[in-house]
Coordinates of C-alpha atoms in Angstrom, one line a residue:
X1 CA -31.4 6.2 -19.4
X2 CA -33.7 3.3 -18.7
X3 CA -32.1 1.7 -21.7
X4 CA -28.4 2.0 -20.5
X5 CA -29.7 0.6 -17.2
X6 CA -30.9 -2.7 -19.2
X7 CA -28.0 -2.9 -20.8
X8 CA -26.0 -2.5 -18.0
X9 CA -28.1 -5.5 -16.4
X10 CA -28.3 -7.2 -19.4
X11 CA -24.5 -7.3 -19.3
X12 CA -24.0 -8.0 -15.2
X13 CA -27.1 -10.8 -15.8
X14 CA -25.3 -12.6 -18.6
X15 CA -21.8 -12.4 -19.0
X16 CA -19.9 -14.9 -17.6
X17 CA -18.7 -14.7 -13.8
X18 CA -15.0 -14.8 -14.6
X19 CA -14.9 -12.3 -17.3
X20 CA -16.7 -10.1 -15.1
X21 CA -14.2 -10.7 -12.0
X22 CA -11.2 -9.7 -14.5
X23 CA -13.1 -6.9 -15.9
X24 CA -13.6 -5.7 -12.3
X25 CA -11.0 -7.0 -10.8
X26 CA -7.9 -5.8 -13.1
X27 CA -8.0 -2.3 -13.1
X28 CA -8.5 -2.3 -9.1
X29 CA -5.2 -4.2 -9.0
X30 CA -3.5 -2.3 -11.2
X31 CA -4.4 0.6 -9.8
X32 CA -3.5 -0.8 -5.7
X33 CA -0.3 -2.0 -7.6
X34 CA 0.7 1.7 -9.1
X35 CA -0.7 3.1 -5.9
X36 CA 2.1 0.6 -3.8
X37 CA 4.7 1.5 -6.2
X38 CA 4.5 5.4 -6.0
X39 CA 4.7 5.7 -2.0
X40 CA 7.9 3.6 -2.8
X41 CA 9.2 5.5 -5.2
X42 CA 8.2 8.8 -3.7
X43 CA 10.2 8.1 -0.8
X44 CA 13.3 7.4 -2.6
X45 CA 13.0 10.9 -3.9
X46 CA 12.4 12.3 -0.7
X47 CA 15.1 10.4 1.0
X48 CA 17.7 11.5 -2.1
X49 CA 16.7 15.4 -1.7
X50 CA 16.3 15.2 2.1
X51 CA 17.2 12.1 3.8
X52 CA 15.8 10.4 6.2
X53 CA 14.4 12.8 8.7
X54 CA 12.6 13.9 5.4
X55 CA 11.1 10.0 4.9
X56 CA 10.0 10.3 8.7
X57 CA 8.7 13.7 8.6
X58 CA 6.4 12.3 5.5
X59 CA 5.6 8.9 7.7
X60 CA 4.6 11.1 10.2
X61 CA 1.7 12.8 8.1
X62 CA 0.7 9.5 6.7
X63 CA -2.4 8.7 9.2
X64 CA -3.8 12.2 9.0
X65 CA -4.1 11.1 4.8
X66 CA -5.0 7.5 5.8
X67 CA -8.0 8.4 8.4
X68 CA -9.3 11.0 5.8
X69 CA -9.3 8.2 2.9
X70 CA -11.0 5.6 5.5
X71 CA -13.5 8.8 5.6
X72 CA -13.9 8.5 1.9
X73 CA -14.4 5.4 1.8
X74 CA -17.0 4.8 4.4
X75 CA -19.0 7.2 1.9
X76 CA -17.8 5.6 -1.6
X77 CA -17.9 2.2 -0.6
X78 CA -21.1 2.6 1.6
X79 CA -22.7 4.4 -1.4
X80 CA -21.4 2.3 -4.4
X81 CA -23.0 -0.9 -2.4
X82 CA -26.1 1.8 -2.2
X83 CA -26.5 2.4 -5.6
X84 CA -25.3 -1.1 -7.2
X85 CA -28.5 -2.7 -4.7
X86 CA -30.6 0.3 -6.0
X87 CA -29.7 -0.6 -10.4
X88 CA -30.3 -4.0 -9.6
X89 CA -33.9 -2.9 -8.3
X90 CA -34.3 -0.9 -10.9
X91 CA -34.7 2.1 -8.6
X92 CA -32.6 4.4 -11.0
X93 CA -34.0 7.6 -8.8
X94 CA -33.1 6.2 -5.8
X95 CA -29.6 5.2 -7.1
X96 CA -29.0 8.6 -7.9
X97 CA -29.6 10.4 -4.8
X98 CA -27.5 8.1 -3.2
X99 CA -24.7 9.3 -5.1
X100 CA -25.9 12.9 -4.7
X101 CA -25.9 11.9 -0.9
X102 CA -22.3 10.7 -1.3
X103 CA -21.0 13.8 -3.0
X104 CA -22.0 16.2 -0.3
X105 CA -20.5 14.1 2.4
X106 CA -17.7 14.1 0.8
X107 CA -17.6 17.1 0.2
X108 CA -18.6 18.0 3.8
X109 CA -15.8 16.0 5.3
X110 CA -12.8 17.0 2.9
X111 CA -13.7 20.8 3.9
X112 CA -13.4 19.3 7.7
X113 CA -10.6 17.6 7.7
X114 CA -8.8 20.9 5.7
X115 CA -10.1 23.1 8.9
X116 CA -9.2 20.5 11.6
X117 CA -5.9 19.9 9.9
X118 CA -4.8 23.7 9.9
X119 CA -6.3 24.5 13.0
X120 CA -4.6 21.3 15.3
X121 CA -1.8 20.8 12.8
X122 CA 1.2 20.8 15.0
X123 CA -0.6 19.0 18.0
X124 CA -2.1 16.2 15.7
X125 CA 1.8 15.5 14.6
X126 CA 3.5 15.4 17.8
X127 CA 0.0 12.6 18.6
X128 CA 1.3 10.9 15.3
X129 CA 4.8 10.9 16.7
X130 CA 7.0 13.6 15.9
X131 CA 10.1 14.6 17.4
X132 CA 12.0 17.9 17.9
X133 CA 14.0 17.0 15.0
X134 CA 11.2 15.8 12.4
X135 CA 8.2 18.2 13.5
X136 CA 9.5 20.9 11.7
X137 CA 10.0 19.1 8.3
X138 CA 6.8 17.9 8.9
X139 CA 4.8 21.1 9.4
X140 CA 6.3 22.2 6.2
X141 CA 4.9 19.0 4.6
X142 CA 1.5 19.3 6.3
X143 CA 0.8 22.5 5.6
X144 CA 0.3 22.3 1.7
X145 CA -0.3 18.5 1.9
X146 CA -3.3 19.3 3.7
X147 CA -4.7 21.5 0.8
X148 CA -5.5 18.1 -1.5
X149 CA -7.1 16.1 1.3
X150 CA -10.4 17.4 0.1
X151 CA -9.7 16.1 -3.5
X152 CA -8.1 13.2 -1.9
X153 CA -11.3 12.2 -0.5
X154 CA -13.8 13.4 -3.0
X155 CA -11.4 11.4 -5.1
X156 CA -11.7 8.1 -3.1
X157 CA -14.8 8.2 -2.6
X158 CA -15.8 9.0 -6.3
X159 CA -13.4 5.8 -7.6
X160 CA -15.7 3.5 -5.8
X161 CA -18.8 5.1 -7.0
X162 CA -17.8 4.9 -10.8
X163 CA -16.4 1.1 -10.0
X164 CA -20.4 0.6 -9.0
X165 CA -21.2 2.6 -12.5
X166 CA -19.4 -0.4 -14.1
X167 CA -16.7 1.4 -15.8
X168 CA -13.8 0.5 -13.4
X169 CA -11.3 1.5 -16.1
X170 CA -12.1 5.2 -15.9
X171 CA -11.7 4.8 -12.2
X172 CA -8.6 3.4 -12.5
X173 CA -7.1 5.7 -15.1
X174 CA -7.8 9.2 -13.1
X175 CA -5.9 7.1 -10.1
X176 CA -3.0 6.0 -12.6
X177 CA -3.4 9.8 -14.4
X178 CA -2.5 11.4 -10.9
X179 CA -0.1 9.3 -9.7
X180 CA 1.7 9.6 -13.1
X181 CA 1.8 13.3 -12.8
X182 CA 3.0 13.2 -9.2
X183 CA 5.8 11.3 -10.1
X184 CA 7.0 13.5 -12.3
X185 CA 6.8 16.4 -10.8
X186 CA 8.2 15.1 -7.4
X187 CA 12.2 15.4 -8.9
X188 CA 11.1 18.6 -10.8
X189 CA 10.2 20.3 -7.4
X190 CA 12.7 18.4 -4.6
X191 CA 15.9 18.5 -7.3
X192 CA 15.2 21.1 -9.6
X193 CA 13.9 23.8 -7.7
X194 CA 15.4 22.6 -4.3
X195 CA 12.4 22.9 -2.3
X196 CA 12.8 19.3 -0.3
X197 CA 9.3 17.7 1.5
X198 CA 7.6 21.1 0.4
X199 CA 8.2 20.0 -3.2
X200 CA 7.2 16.6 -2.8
X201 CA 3.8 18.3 -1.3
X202 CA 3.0 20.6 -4.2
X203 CA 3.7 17.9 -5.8
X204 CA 0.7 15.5 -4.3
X205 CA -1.8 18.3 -4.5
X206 CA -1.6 18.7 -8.1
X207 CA -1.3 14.5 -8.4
X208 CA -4.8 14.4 -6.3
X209 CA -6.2 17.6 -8.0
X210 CA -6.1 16.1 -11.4
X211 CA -7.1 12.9 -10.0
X212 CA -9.7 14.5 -8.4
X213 CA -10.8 16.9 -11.6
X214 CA -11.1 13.6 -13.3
X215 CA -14.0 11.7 -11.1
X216 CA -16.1 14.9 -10.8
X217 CA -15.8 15.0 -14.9
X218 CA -17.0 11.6 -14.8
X219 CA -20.6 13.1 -12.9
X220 CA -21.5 14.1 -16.7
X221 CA -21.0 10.4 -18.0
X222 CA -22.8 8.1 -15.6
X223 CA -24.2 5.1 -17.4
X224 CA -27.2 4.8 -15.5
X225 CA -28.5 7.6 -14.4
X226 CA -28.5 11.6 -14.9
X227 CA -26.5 13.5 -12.4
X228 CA -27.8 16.7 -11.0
X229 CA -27.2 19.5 -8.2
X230 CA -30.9 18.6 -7.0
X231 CA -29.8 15.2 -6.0
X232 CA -27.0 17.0 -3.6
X233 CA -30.1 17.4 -1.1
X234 CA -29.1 15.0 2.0
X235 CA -31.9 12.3 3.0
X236 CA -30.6 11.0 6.5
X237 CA -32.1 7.8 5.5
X238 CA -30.0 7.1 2.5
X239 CA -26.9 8.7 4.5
X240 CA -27.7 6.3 7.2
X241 CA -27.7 3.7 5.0
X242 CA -24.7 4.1 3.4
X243 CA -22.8 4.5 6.6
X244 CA -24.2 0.9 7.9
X245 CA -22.7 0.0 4.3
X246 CA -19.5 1.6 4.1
X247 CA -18.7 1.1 8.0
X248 CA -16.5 -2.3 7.7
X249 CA -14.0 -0.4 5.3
X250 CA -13.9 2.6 7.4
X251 CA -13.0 0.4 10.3
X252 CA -10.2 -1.1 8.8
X253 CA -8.7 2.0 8.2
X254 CA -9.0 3.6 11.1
X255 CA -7.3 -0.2 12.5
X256 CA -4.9 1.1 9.7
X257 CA -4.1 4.6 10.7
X258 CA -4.0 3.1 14.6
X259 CA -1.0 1.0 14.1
X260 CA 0.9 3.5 12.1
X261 CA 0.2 5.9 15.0
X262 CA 1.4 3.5 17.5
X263 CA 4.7 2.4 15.6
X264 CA 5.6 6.2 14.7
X265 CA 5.2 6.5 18.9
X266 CA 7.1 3.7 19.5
X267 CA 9.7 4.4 16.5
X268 CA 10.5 8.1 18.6
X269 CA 10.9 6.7 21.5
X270 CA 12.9 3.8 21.4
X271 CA 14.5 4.9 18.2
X272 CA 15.2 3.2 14.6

């Protein structure tokens, strides 16, 4: 292990900077760019099989999925800048239990968000902006969407970590792997089988369960250091310190999910 973590620095130490950005920095895009694409393209099946009280039923269950990634984030992003400070150290040990630390927030917060969501479902959309005509479309969505928000943000929050790992491509190809799949199965289940925004939300859960499936594999093939369930143990000083780390990112997605909130409100009331 300490010999993959010198190679590792060996590589971050002396390749040059710009091969290094594009080694980072392509996959992330292409990834952001696929991402873009299929909320695009998935609306245009919804809007085909439902129309557009299906798009707005879909836009209204969008920053319930947003706040939970900002979640995700605030514990991947916090912990990949955790860990990457840590292998430069050399602390390999305490790289690891901060991605042990990760994990079980993640963990932690996708299991809350699944009981908030089914507990305050219908009040948390008519907040986000729902009408009499879309809430009902958007209960059906809601319901089974809100079984993948705990792969959504292990997910998210897993992507960063193996980013930080240095193998952004692996990242990038469980993102492209589940959006692929989603895609596909979105006209299967809205055309085929006729079951409208609940089809496009089957769809999504098996999209971000495969996704999902696909970072946890990755625990097993972390370049510099051994994963185990002994590092799942919380330290509130490493969780602490990943929070001050991830903070900025969660805060720009909760500005996110705030502005979608208000123009959903402002979209129902004044009208489109």
């Amino acid at each position: 292990m300490s010999e993959n973590v010198s190679i590792n620095k060996n590589l971050m130490e002396n390749s040059k900077i710009d091969k290094l950005v594009l080694k980072f920095a392509i996959p992330c895009v292409i990834a952001m760019v696929v991402s873009a694409l299929y909320n695009f393209v998935d609306q245009i099946f919804i809007g085909q099989g439902v129309g557009y009280i299906g798009n707005a039923a879909t836009n209204i269950a969008f920053p319930f999925v947003v706040l939970a990634q900002g979640v995700a984030l605030l514990f991947g992003d916090g912990a990949a800048a955790f860990y990457s400070i840590k292998l430069g150290e050399g602390n390999t040990k305490d790289g690891a239990k901060g991605v042990g630390n990760a994990i079980t927030m993640l963990i932690s917060t996708g299991i809350i968000f699944l009981v908030i969501g089914y507990i305050f479902l219908e009040q948390l959309l008519w907040g986000f902006g729902a009408t009499s005509t879309t809430i009902v479309y958007a209960l059906d969505y809601m319901k089974i969407t809100l079984i993948s928000v705990p792969f959504t943000v292990i997910m998210c929050g897993l992507n960063s970590i193996i980013r930080a790992d240095g193998n952004p491509q692996y990242g990038m190809g469980a993102l492209l792997a589940g959006t692929i799949i989603n895609l596909l199965l979105d006209p299967v289940f809205i055309f085929y089988f006729h079951m409208g925004v609940k089809g496009a939300a089957i769809a999504t859960v098996i999209g971000e369960f495969i996704s999902c499936m696909m970072c946890i594999n990755y625990l097993r093939k972390f370049k510099n250091i051994k994963f185990n369930i002994r590092l799942l143990k919380l330290d509130f000083n490493i969780v602490k310190t990943i929070i001050i780390f991830g903070i900025s990112t969660f805060i720009t997605q909760l500005a996110v999910t705030f502005i979608i909130i208000v123009s959903n409100n402002m979209l129902a009331k004044y009208g489109a």
